[in-house]
């Protein structure tokens, strides 16, 4: 992070010490409209943040000092910005709806390949949806089970829930990710083999959880249908690894490919979205891509002051580095977005959970925050107490949709009233004086006072549609990108997940061996020994 540009931000924080959101709002009647942006179907009100025009200028300078404009162009034009893996980062090419667009990696235009896979996904999902793709016994497919984990699961799960109103209700969709056999077993209880399509979704096709679940599902299917030949009609693959797919026994004719320049956590708009396309149909899937594309164009062209992902990123950095905020909350006030916080968790924490900068030196500042959240209003009756009156500063994004897909009486008005009221309460709190005026007994005043000054962003769309969902995902993707650029970390690798994977192999062999070597530390050895005893392998 550029020290000089940051020093200016720091200085402004020092100078504004003690200034409250009440004061900010009182001194500027235009504050709400001044600090609002509209893009790709979303309206962002960021006026309830600890900022003024000078602070926003200093933050924009911070972005400029990181060479953000050039970095954005590098990403969109296929430069190998994922340097530790020597890869381009081109999830934006997957939803580039310009029919004439050319995006080159190593001198080769990737767009024809993108369009080809999209068309193949469309043809396949049409066949499944119309009942033309028959199972081994000639029956149509009714159940789709996506087997994948991380980016090969969280996006499809999140979007399948989010776009339920667009989903083919006569079909049922399941997502198996955990290597805990309960996940697969409970899913298999819900489906009939004859009518089930398994989508094995794995970029590498080597991930332990996915390959174990896929193998077990294949055994189950073969046993239920009495022939190994059934696999061809009930298994398809989504992967970058053709050889591994063939080795698993899936005909590569039934493989939908993508490329090493699509990061797992950015892969929803690639073939990884196949289960979603089957659920909502190819036209609605295109609408989703169009929403992504709208936000992509906004991000690439809008000046930083009016650029929604850039502004969200800068505000996040202000709190992480200027106010010591360690966590960050995403609060969707829409049941259909119930898995959106979990989806953002991987996108953000696997991307910017880094402590070494691009030169390989330890960073001297905090980077990606801990991200969490739950749908409103459930969170209000659970953890909001801590956000309102606890000792941690937790900036929050409130996300709402003005129109519901399911109007019932005044429920939606109540939901939205809660959203708006929470941002009001967090910003302005309640003073001791106000408590007294309301007749609160003096001894309860300290407990009933709300300090306020808790920063929030509010994101509103007219309705949750494929377009607005696509734009929302792109918004957060680009926010994470901007933060990574400013923190000067590589956002597109994830070496931190490797060690656990490697050690798990060694532990597994000790769990199942006749004579375990038990060369671990005393704690791990003790846990392995105890487990072996409990399962009768002592
Ligand atoms: O957990 C690490 C990770 O590599 C994620 O980045 C990725 O989304 C997930 O595993 C699944 O990987 P794959 O799609 O190769 O099975």
Coordinates of C-alpha atoms and ligand atoms in Angstrom, one line a residue:
X1 CA 0.0 0.0 0.0
X2 CA 1.4 3.4 -1.0
X3 CA 2.6 4.9 2.3
X4 CA 2.4 8.5 1.2
X5 CA -1.1 8.2 -0.1
X6 CA -2.2 6.3 3.0
X7 CA -0.6 9.0 5.3
X8 CA -3.0 11.5 3.9
X9 CA -6.0 9.3 4.7
X10 CA -4.6 8.7 8.2
X11 CA -4.2 12.4 8.7
X12 CA -7.8 13.1 7.8
X13 CA -8.9 10.4 10.2
X14 CA -6.9 12.1 13.0
X15 CA -8.4 15.4 12.1
X16 CA -12.0 14.2 12.1
X17 CA -11.6 12.4 15.4
X18 CA -14.8 12.5 17.3
X19 CA -16.9 13.8 14.4
X20 CA -20.2 11.9 14.4
X21 CA -22.5 10.9 11.6
X22 CA -25.1 13.1 13.2
X23 CA -22.7 16.0 12.7
X24 CA -21.8 15.0 9.2
X25 CA -25.5 14.8 8.2
X26 CA -26.4 18.0 10.0
X27 CA -23.8 20.1 8.1
X28 CA -24.6 18.8 4.6
X29 CA -28.2 18.6 3.5
X30 CA -27.2 16.9 0.2
X31 CA -25.1 14.3 1.9
X32 CA -27.3 11.3 0.9
X33 CA -27.4 12.1 -2.8
X34 CA -23.7 13.3 -2.8
X35 CA -22.6 9.9 -1.5
X36 CA -24.8 7.6 -3.7
X37 CA -24.1 5.8 -6.9
X38 CA -26.3 4.0 -9.4
X39 CA -25.0 1.2 -11.7
X40 CA -26.2 -1.9 -13.4
X41 CA -29.5 -2.0 -11.6
X42 CA -28.1 -1.3 -8.2
X43 CA -28.3 1.8 -6.1
X44 CA -25.6 2.3 -3.5
X45 CA -26.1 4.8 -0.6
X46 CA -22.8 5.1 1.2
X47 CA -23.6 8.3 3.0
X48 CA -23.7 6.5 6.4
X49 CA -19.9 6.2 6.4
X50 CA -17.3 8.1 8.4
X51 CA -16.3 10.2 5.3
X52 CA -16.6 13.6 3.8
X53 CA -15.6 14.9 0.3
X54 CA -12.0 15.4 1.4
X55 CA -11.7 11.8 2.7
X56 CA -13.2 10.4 -0.5
X57 CA -10.6 12.4 -2.5
X58 CA -7.8 11.1 -0.4
X59 CA -9.1 7.5 -0.8
X60 CA -9.3 7.9 -4.6
X61 CA -5.7 9.2 -4.6
X62 CA -4.8 6.0 -2.7
X63 CA -6.4 3.9 -5.5
X64 CA -4.6 6.0 -8.1
X65 CA -1.2 5.6 -6.3
X66 CA -1.6 1.8 -6.7
X67 CA -1.9 2.2 -10.5
X68 CA -5.5 0.9 -10.3
X69 CA -6.5 2.1 -13.8
X70 CA -3.6 0.1 -15.4
X71 CA -4.3 -3.0 -13.2
X72 CA -8.0 -3.0 -14.3
X73 CA -6.9 -3.0 -17.9
X74 CA -4.4 -5.7 -17.3
X75 CA -7.1 -7.9 -15.9
X76 CA -9.6 -7.3 -18.7
X77 CA -7.1 -7.8 -21.4
X78 CA -5.7 -11.1 -20.2
X79 CA -2.3 -10.1 -18.8
X80 CA -0.9 -12.8 -16.4
X81 CA -1.7 -10.9 -13.2
X82 CA -1.9 -14.2 -11.2
X83 CA 1.9 -14.2 -11.3
X84 CA 2.5 -17.0 -8.7
X85 CA 0.6 -19.4 -10.9
X86 CA 1.6 -17.7 -14.2
X87 CA -2.0 -17.3 -15.2
X88 CA -4.3 -14.6 -16.7
X89 CA -7.5 -13.7 -14.7
X90 CA -10.3 -13.6 -17.1
X91 CA -13.6 -14.3 -15.5
X92 CA -14.8 -11.1 -17.2
X93 CA -14.4 -12.8 -20.6
X94 CA -16.9 -15.4 -19.6
X95 CA -19.7 -12.8 -19.5
X96 CA -18.4 -10.5 -22.2
X97 CA -21.6 -10.1 -24.2
X98 CA -20.1 -8.1 -27.0
X99 CA -20.4 -10.4 -30.0
X100 CA -17.3 -8.8 -31.6
X101 CA -15.1 -8.9 -28.5
X102 CA -11.6 -10.4 -28.7
X103 CA -9.7 -11.2 -25.6
X104 CA -6.3 -12.6 -26.0
X105 CA -4.2 -14.9 -23.8
X106 CA -0.8 -15.7 -25.2
X107 CA -1.8 -14.2 -28.5
X108 CA -4.9 -16.4 -28.8
X109 CA -8.5 -15.1 -28.7
X110 CA -10.4 -16.9 -25.9
X111 CA -13.8 -15.7 -26.9
X112 CA -14.7 -18.4 -29.5
X113 CA -14.0 -21.0 -26.9
X114 CA -16.1 -19.2 -24.3
X115 CA -19.1 -19.0 -26.8
X116 CA -18.7 -22.6 -27.8
X117 CA -18.9 -23.9 -24.3
X118 CA -21.9 -21.6 -23.5
X119 CA -23.7 -23.0 -26.6
X120 CA -22.9 -26.6 -25.6
X121 CA -24.2 -25.9 -22.1
X122 CA -27.3 -24.4 -23.6
X123 CA -28.0 -27.4 -25.9
X124 CA -27.4 -29.8 -23.0
X125 CA -29.6 -28.0 -20.5
X126 CA -32.4 -27.6 -23.1
X127 CA -32.3 -31.4 -23.6
X128 CA -32.4 -32.1 -19.9
X129 CA -35.2 -29.6 -19.2
X130 CA -37.3 -30.9 -22.1
X131 CA -36.9 -34.5 -21.1
X132 CA -35.0 -35.3 -24.2
X133 CA -31.9 -36.4 -22.3
X134 CA -32.9 -39.8 -21.0
X135 CA -31.5 -41.8 -18.2
X136 CA -30.2 -45.4 -18.7
X137 CA -33.7 -46.9 -18.3
X138 CA -35.3 -44.3 -20.7
X139 CA -36.8 -42.0 -18.0
X140 CA -36.4 -38.3 -18.1
X141 CA -34.1 -36.5 -15.6
X142 CA -35.8 -35.1 -12.5
X143 CA -33.0 -34.7 -10.0
X144 CA -29.7 -32.9 -10.6
X145 CA -26.9 -33.4 -8.1
X146 CA -23.9 -31.1 -8.4
X147 CA -20.8 -32.6 -6.7
X148 CA -18.1 -30.0 -6.1
X149 CA -16.6 -28.0 -3.3
X150 CA -15.4 -24.4 -2.8
X151 CA -15.8 -22.4 -6.0
X152 CA -17.3 -25.5 -7.7
X153 CA -20.1 -25.5 -5.1
X154 CA -20.7 -22.1 -3.4
X155 CA -21.5 -20.2 -6.5
X156 CA -24.0 -22.7 -7.9
X157 CA -25.6 -23.2 -4.5
X158 CA -25.9 -19.5 -3.9
X159 CA -27.3 -18.7 -7.3
X160 CA -29.7 -21.7 -7.4
X161 CA -31.3 -20.4 -4.2
X162 CA -31.2 -16.8 -5.3
X163 CA -32.9 -17.5 -8.6
X164 CA -35.5 -20.0 -7.3
X165 CA -38.4 -18.0 -8.8
X166 CA -36.9 -18.7 -12.2
X167 CA -36.2 -22.3 -11.6
X168 CA -38.0 -25.3 -13.2
X169 CA -40.0 -26.4 -10.2
X170 CA -40.7 -29.8 -11.5
X171 CA -37.0 -30.6 -11.1
X172 CA -35.0 -30.8 -7.9
X173 CA -31.4 -29.6 -7.4
X174 CA -29.0 -30.8 -4.8
X175 CA -25.4 -29.9 -4.0
X176 CA -23.0 -32.3 -2.4
X177 CA -19.7 -30.8 -1.2
X178 CA -18.6 -32.1 2.2
X179 CA -16.6 -35.3 2.3
X180 CA -18.7 -36.1 5.4
X181 CA -20.6 -39.1 4.0
X182 CA -23.8 -37.8 5.6
X183 CA -24.0 -35.1 2.9
X184 CA -24.0 -37.6 0.1
X185 CA -26.1 -40.2 2.0
X186 CA -28.9 -37.7 2.8
X187 CA -28.9 -36.5 -0.8
X188 CA -29.2 -40.0 -2.2
X189 CA -32.2 -40.6 0.0
X190 CA -34.0 -37.8 -1.8
X191 CA -33.4 -38.9 -5.4
X192 CA -34.2 -41.9 -7.7
X193 CA -31.2 -43.3 -9.6
X194 CA -33.1 -43.7 -12.8
X195 CA -33.9 -40.0 -12.9
X196 CA -30.7 -38.5 -11.5
X197 CA -28.0 -36.6 -13.3
X198 CA -24.8 -36.1 -11.4
X199 CA -22.6 -33.1 -12.4
X200 CA -19.1 -33.6 -11.2
X201 CA -17.8 -30.1 -11.0
X202 CA -14.1 -29.7 -10.3
X203 CA -11.6 -27.4 -12.0
X204 CA -8.7 -29.8 -11.3
X205 CA -10.7 -33.1 -11.0
X206 CA -8.3 -34.1 -8.3
X207 CA -10.0 -32.5 -5.2
X208 CA -10.2 -35.2 -2.5
X209 CA -13.7 -34.3 -1.4
X210 CA -15.2 -34.1 -4.8
X211 CA -13.5 -37.2 -6.2
X212 CA -14.5 -39.3 -3.2
X213 CA -18.1 -38.2 -3.4
X214 CA -18.2 -38.7 -7.1
X215 CA -16.8 -42.2 -6.8
X216 CA -19.3 -43.1 -4.1
X217 CA -22.1 -41.7 -6.2
X218 CA -21.0 -43.7 -9.2
X219 CA -20.9 -46.9 -7.2
X220 CA -24.4 -46.2 -5.8
X221 CA -25.7 -45.6 -9.3
X222 CA -24.1 -48.7 -10.8
X223 CA -25.5 -50.8 -8.0
X224 CA -29.0 -49.3 -8.3
X225 CA -29.2 -49.6 -12.1
X226 CA -27.2 -52.8 -12.3
X227 CA -24.8 -51.8 -15.0
X228 CA -21.6 -49.7 -15.4
X229 CA -22.9 -48.6 -18.7
X230 CA -25.5 -46.4 -16.9
X231 CA -22.7 -44.0 -15.9
X232 CA -22.6 -42.4 -19.4
X233 CA -26.2 -41.4 -19.1
X234 CA -26.1 -40.1 -15.5
X235 CA -22.7 -38.4 -15.1
X236 CA -21.3 -35.3 -16.8
X237 CA -18.3 -33.4 -15.9
X238 CA -17.4 -29.7 -15.6
X239 CA -13.6 -29.3 -15.5
X240 CA -10.4 -28.0 -17.1
X241 CA -8.8 -31.5 -16.8
X242 CA -9.8 -33.7 -19.7
X243 CA -7.5 -36.6 -18.9
X244 CA -8.7 -36.9 -15.3
X245 CA -12.3 -36.8 -16.5
X246 CA -11.7 -39.6 -18.9
X247 CA -9.9 -41.6 -16.2
X248 CA -12.9 -41.3 -14.0
X249 CA -15.0 -42.9 -16.6
X250 CA -17.0 -40.0 -17.9
X251 CA -17.2 -39.7 -21.7
X252 CA -15.4 -36.4 -22.6
X253 CA -18.2 -35.8 -25.0
X254 CA -20.2 -35.1 -21.8
X255 CA -17.6 -32.8 -20.4
X256 CA -18.0 -29.0 -20.3
X257 CA -14.7 -27.3 -20.2
X258 CA -13.2 -24.1 -18.8
X259 CA -9.8 -22.7 -18.5
X260 CA -6.9 -22.1 -16.1
X261 CA -7.6 -18.4 -16.3
X262 CA -10.9 -18.9 -14.4
X263 CA -10.2 -18.9 -10.6
X264 CA -12.4 -21.4 -8.7
X265 CA -14.1 -18.7 -6.7
X266 CA -14.8 -16.7 -9.8
X267 CA -16.1 -19.6 -11.8
X268 CA -19.9 -19.3 -11.5
X269 CA -20.3 -17.8 -15.0
X270 CA -18.2 -20.6 -16.5
X271 CA -19.4 -24.2 -17.1
X272 CA -19.4 -24.5 -13.3
X273 CA -22.9 -22.8 -13.6
X274 CA -24.3 -25.8 -15.6
X275 CA -26.6 -26.9 -12.7
X276 CA -27.9 -23.3 -12.6
X277 CA -28.5 -23.2 -16.3
X278 CA -30.5 -26.4 -16.1
X279 CA -32.5 -24.9 -13.3
X280 CA -33.3 -21.5 -14.9
X281 CA -32.9 -22.2 -18.6
X282 CA -30.4 -20.8 -21.1
X283 CA -32.2 -17.5 -21.6
X284 CA -32.3 -16.6 -17.9
X285 CA -28.7 -17.7 -17.6
X286 CA -27.8 -15.2 -20.4
X287 CA -29.7 -12.6 -18.4
X288 CA -27.4 -13.4 -15.5
X289 CA -24.3 -13.0 -17.7
X290 CA -25.7 -9.7 -19.0
X291 CA -26.0 -8.4 -15.4
X292 CA -22.4 -9.3 -14.8
X293 CA -21.4 -7.6 -18.0
X294 CA -23.2 -4.4 -17.1
X295 CA -21.3 -4.2 -13.9
X296 CA -18.0 -5.1 -15.6
X297 CA -18.5 -2.2 -18.1
X298 CA -19.3 0.2 -15.3
X299 CA -16.2 -0.9 -13.4
X300 CA -13.9 -0.6 -16.4
X301 CA -15.2 2.8 -17.5
X302 CA -16.6 4.9 -14.6
X303 CA -14.2 7.3 -12.9
X304 CA -13.2 6.2 -9.5
X305 CA -15.3 8.7 -7.5
X306 CA -18.4 7.3 -9.2
X307 CA -17.3 3.7 -9.5
X308 CA -19.3 1.4 -7.3
X309 CA -16.8 -1.4 -6.8
X310 CA -14.0 1.1 -6.3
X311 CA -15.9 3.1 -3.7
X312 CA -16.9 -0.1 -1.8
X313 CA -13.3 -1.2 -1.8
X314 CA -12.0 2.1 -0.6
X315 CA -14.5 2.3 2.2
X316 CA -13.5 -1.2 3.3
X317 CA -9.8 -0.2 3.3
X318 CA -10.6 2.9 5.4
X319 CA -12.1 0.7 8.2
X320 CA -9.5 -2.1 8.0
X321 CA -6.5 0.1 7.9
X322 CA -7.7 3.3 9.5
X323 CA -10.0 2.1 12.2
X324 CA -8.7 -1.4 12.9
X325 CA -11.9 -3.1 11.8
X326 CA -11.2 -6.8 11.7
X327 CA -14.4 -8.1 10.3
X328 CA -17.0 -7.1 7.8
X329 CA -20.6 -8.1 7.6
X330 CA -22.9 -8.8 4.6
X331 CA -26.6 -8.6 5.5
X332 CA -29.0 -9.5 2.7
X333 CA -32.6 -8.6 3.4
X334 CA -33.8 -11.1 0.9
X335 CA -34.3 -14.8 1.8
X336 CA -33.2 -15.8 -1.7
X337 CA -29.8 -14.3 -1.0
X338 CA -29.4 -16.5 2.1
X339 CA -26.1 -18.0 0.9
X340 CA -24.7 -14.8 -0.5
X341 CA -22.6 -14.1 2.6
X342 CA -21.1 -17.6 2.4
X343 CA -20.3 -17.2 -1.2
X344 CA -18.6 -13.8 -0.6
X345 CA -16.6 -15.4 2.2
X346 CA -14.7 -17.6 -0.2
X347 CA -14.4 -14.9 -2.8
X348 CA -13.0 -12.4 -0.4
X349 CA -11.1 -14.4 2.2
X350 CA -9.4 -16.9 -0.2
X351 CA -8.5 -13.9 -2.4
X352 CA -7.2 -11.3 0.1
X353 CA -6.4 -13.5 3.1
X354 CA -2.7 -12.9 2.4
X355 CA 0.2 -11.5 4.5
X356 CA 3.0 -11.4 1.9
X357 CA 3.0 -8.6 -0.7
X358 CA 3.8 -9.1 -4.4
X359 CA 7.5 -8.8 -3.8
X360 CA 7.4 -11.6 -1.3
X361 CA 7.8 -9.4 1.7
X362 CA 5.6 -9.5 4.8
X363 CA 3.0 -6.7 4.6
X364 CA 3.2 -4.1 7.3
X365 CA -0.6 -3.4 7.4
X366 CA -3.8 -5.5 7.7
X367 CA -5.3 -7.0 4.6
X368 CA -8.5 -8.9 3.9
X369 CA -11.0 -8.8 6.8
X370 CA -13.0 -11.7 8.2
X371 CA -16.2 -11.7 6.3
X372 CA -19.5 -13.0 7.7
X373 CA -23.2 -12.5 7.6
X374 CA -26.7 -13.9 7.7
X375 CA -30.0 -12.8 6.1
X376 CA -31.9 -10.1 7.8
X377 CA -34.0 -10.1 10.0
X378 CA -32.7 -13.3 11.5
X379 CA -29.4 -11.6 12.3
X380 CA -31.2 -8.9 14.2
X381 CA -32.3 -11.4 16.8
X382 CA -28.9 -13.0 17.0
X383 CA -25.7 -11.0 16.6
X384 CA -26.8 -7.4 15.9
X385 CA -26.5 -6.6 19.6
X386 CA -22.7 -6.8 19.3
X387 CA -22.7 -4.6 16.2
X388 CA -24.8 -2.0 18.0
X389 CA -23.2 -1.9 21.4
X390 CA -20.2 -4.2 21.4
X391 CA -16.6 -3.1 21.4
X392 CA -15.8 -4.0 17.8
X393 CA -16.3 -1.8 14.8
X394 CA -18.0 -3.9 12.2
X395 CA -18.8 -2.1 9.0
X396 CA -21.9 -3.7 7.3
X397 CA -23.4 -3.9 3.8
X398 CA -27.2 -4.0 3.9
X399 CA -28.6 -5.5 0.7
X400 CA -32.3 -5.2 -0.2
X401 CA -34.8 -5.5 -3.1
X402 CA -37.7 -3.1 -3.3
X403 CA -40.1 -5.6 -4.8
X404 CA -40.5 -9.1 -3.6
X405 CA -41.3 -12.2 -5.7
X406 CA -43.7 -13.3 -3.0
X407 CA -46.0 -10.5 -1.8
X408 CA -47.9 -11.6 1.3
X409 CA -49.8 -8.8 3.1
X410 CA -47.4 -6.2 4.5
X411 CA -44.5 -8.6 5.2
X412 CA -42.2 -7.1 2.6
X413 CA -42.9 -3.5 3.9
X414 CA -41.9 -4.8 7.4
X415 CA -38.8 -6.5 6.1
X416 CA -37.6 -3.3 4.3
X417 CA -38.6 -1.2 7.3
X418 CA -36.2 -3.3 9.4
X419 CA -33.4 -2.8 6.9
X420 CA -33.7 0.9 6.7
X421 CA -34.2 1.2 10.5
X422 CA -31.1 -0.8 11.3
X423 CA -28.9 1.5 9.2
X424 CA -30.5 4.5 10.9
X425 CA -30.0 3.1 14.4
X426 CA -26.4 2.1 13.6
X427 CA -25.5 5.5 12.3
X428 CA -27.3 7.8 14.7
X429 CA -27.7 5.7 17.8
X430 CA -29.5 7.1 20.8
X431 CA -28.0 9.7 23.2
X432 CA -28.3 9.6 27.0
X433 CA -30.3 12.8 26.7
X434 CA -32.8 11.1 24.4
X435 CA -33.1 8.2 26.8
X436 CA -33.8 10.6 29.6
X437 CA -36.5 12.5 27.6
X438 CA -38.2 9.1 27.1
X439 CA -38.3 8.7 30.8
X440 CA -35.7 6.0 31.2
X441 CA -34.6 5.6 34.9
X442 CA -31.1 7.1 35.4
X443 CA -29.5 3.8 36.4
X444 CA -30.5 2.3 33.1
X445 CA -29.2 5.2 30.9
X446 CA -25.7 3.7 30.3
X447 CA -27.2 0.4 29.1
X448 CA -29.9 2.0 26.9
X449 CA -27.6 4.5 25.2
X450 CA -26.5 3.7 21.7
X451 CA -23.3 5.3 20.6
X452 CA -24.1 5.1 16.9
X453 CA -21.4 6.0 14.3
X454 CA -21.4 2.4 13.1
X455 CA -20.8 2.7 9.3
X456 CA -23.0 1.0 6.8
X457 CA -23.6 0.8 3.1
X458 CA -27.0 0.1 1.7
X459 CA -27.4 -1.6 -1.7
X460 CA -30.9 -1.5 -3.3
X461 CA -32.3 -3.0 -6.5
X462 CA -35.8 -3.0 -7.8
X463 CA -36.1 -6.8 -7.8
X464 CA -33.8 -9.8 -7.5
X465 CA -33.5 -11.0 -11.1
X466 CA -30.9 -12.9 -13.0
X467 CA -29.5 -9.5 -14.2
X468 CA -29.3 -7.9 -10.7
X469 CA -27.8 -11.1 -9.3
X470 CA -25.1 -11.1 -11.9
X471 CA -24.4 -7.4 -11.3
X472 CA -24.2 -8.0 -7.6
X473 CA -21.7 -10.8 -7.8
X474 CA -19.5 -8.8 -10.2
X475 CA -19.7 -5.8 -7.8
X476 CA -18.2 -7.8 -5.0
X477 CA -15.7 -9.5 -7.3
X478 CA -14.3 -6.2 -8.4
X479 CA -14.4 -4.8 -4.9
X480 CA -12.1 -7.6 -3.9
X481 CA -9.9 -7.0 -6.9
X482 CA -9.4 -3.3 -6.1
X483 CA -8.6 -4.1 -2.5
X484 CA -6.0 -6.6 -3.6
X485 CA -4.4 -4.1 -5.9
X486 CA -4.2 -1.4 -3.1
X487 CA -2.9 -3.9 -0.5
X488 CA -0.4 -5.1 -3.2
X489 CA -1.2 -8.8 -2.7
X490 CA -1.9 -11.5 -5.2
X491 CA -5.6 -12.1 -5.0
X492 CA -5.9 -15.0 -7.4
X493 CA -3.8 -17.7 -5.8
X494 CA -4.6 -19.7 -2.6
X495 CA -1.4 -21.4 -1.5
X496 CA -2.7 -21.2 2.1
X497 CA -5.1 -24.1 1.5
X498 CA -2.4 -26.5 0.4
X499 CA -0.7 -27.5 3.7
X500 CA -3.8 -28.8 5.3
X501 CA -4.5 -30.9 2.2
X502 CA -1.0 -32.5 2.2
X503 CA -1.1 -33.2 5.9
X504 CA -4.6 -34.8 5.7
X505 CA -3.1 -37.4 3.3
X506 CA -0.5 -38.4 5.9
X507 CA -3.1 -38.4 8.7
X508 CA -5.4 -40.5 6.6
X509 CA -2.8 -43.2 6.1
X510 CA -2.2 -43.3 9.8
X511 CA -6.0 -43.6 10.5
X512 CA -6.3 -46.6 8.2
X513 CA -2.9 -48.3 8.4
X514 CA -2.4 -51.7 10.2
X515 CA 0.5 -50.1 12.0
X516 CA 0.4 -46.3 12.0
X517 CA 3.7 -44.5 12.0
X518 CA 2.4 -41.8 14.3
X519 CA 5.2 -39.4 13.6
X520 CA 3.2 -36.3 14.4
X521 CA 3.2 -34.0 17.5
X522 CA 1.9 -35.5 20.7
X523 CA -1.5 -33.9 20.3
X524 CA -2.1 -35.1 16.8
X525 CA -0.8 -38.6 17.7
X526 CA -3.2 -38.7 20.7
X527 CA -6.2 -37.7 18.6
X528 CA -5.4 -40.3 15.9
X529 CA -4.9 -43.0 18.5
X530 CA -8.2 -42.2 20.2
X531 CA -10.0 -42.3 16.9
X532 CA -8.5 -45.6 16.0
X533 CA -9.6 -47.0 19.3
X534 CA -13.1 -45.7 18.9
X535 CA -13.5 -47.3 15.5
X536 CA -11.9 -50.6 16.5
X537 CA -8.5 -50.2 14.9
X538 CA -6.4 -49.8 18.0
Ligands
LIG1 O1 -9.9 -24.9 -1.4 C1 -9.0 -24.7 -2.5 C2 -9.7 -24.8 -3.8 O2 -8.7 -24.9 -4.7 C3 -10.6 -23.6 -4.1 O3 -9.9 -22.5 -4.6 C4 -11.5 -24.2 -5.2 O4 -12.6 -23.4 -5.4 C5 -11.8 -25.5 -4.5 O5 -10.6 -25.9 -3.9 C6 -12.3 -26.6 -5.5 O6 -11.3 -26.9 -6.5 P1 -11.7 -27.8 -7.7 O7 -12.7 -27.1 -8.5 O8 -10.4 -28.0 -8.5 O9 -12.2 -29.1 -7.2

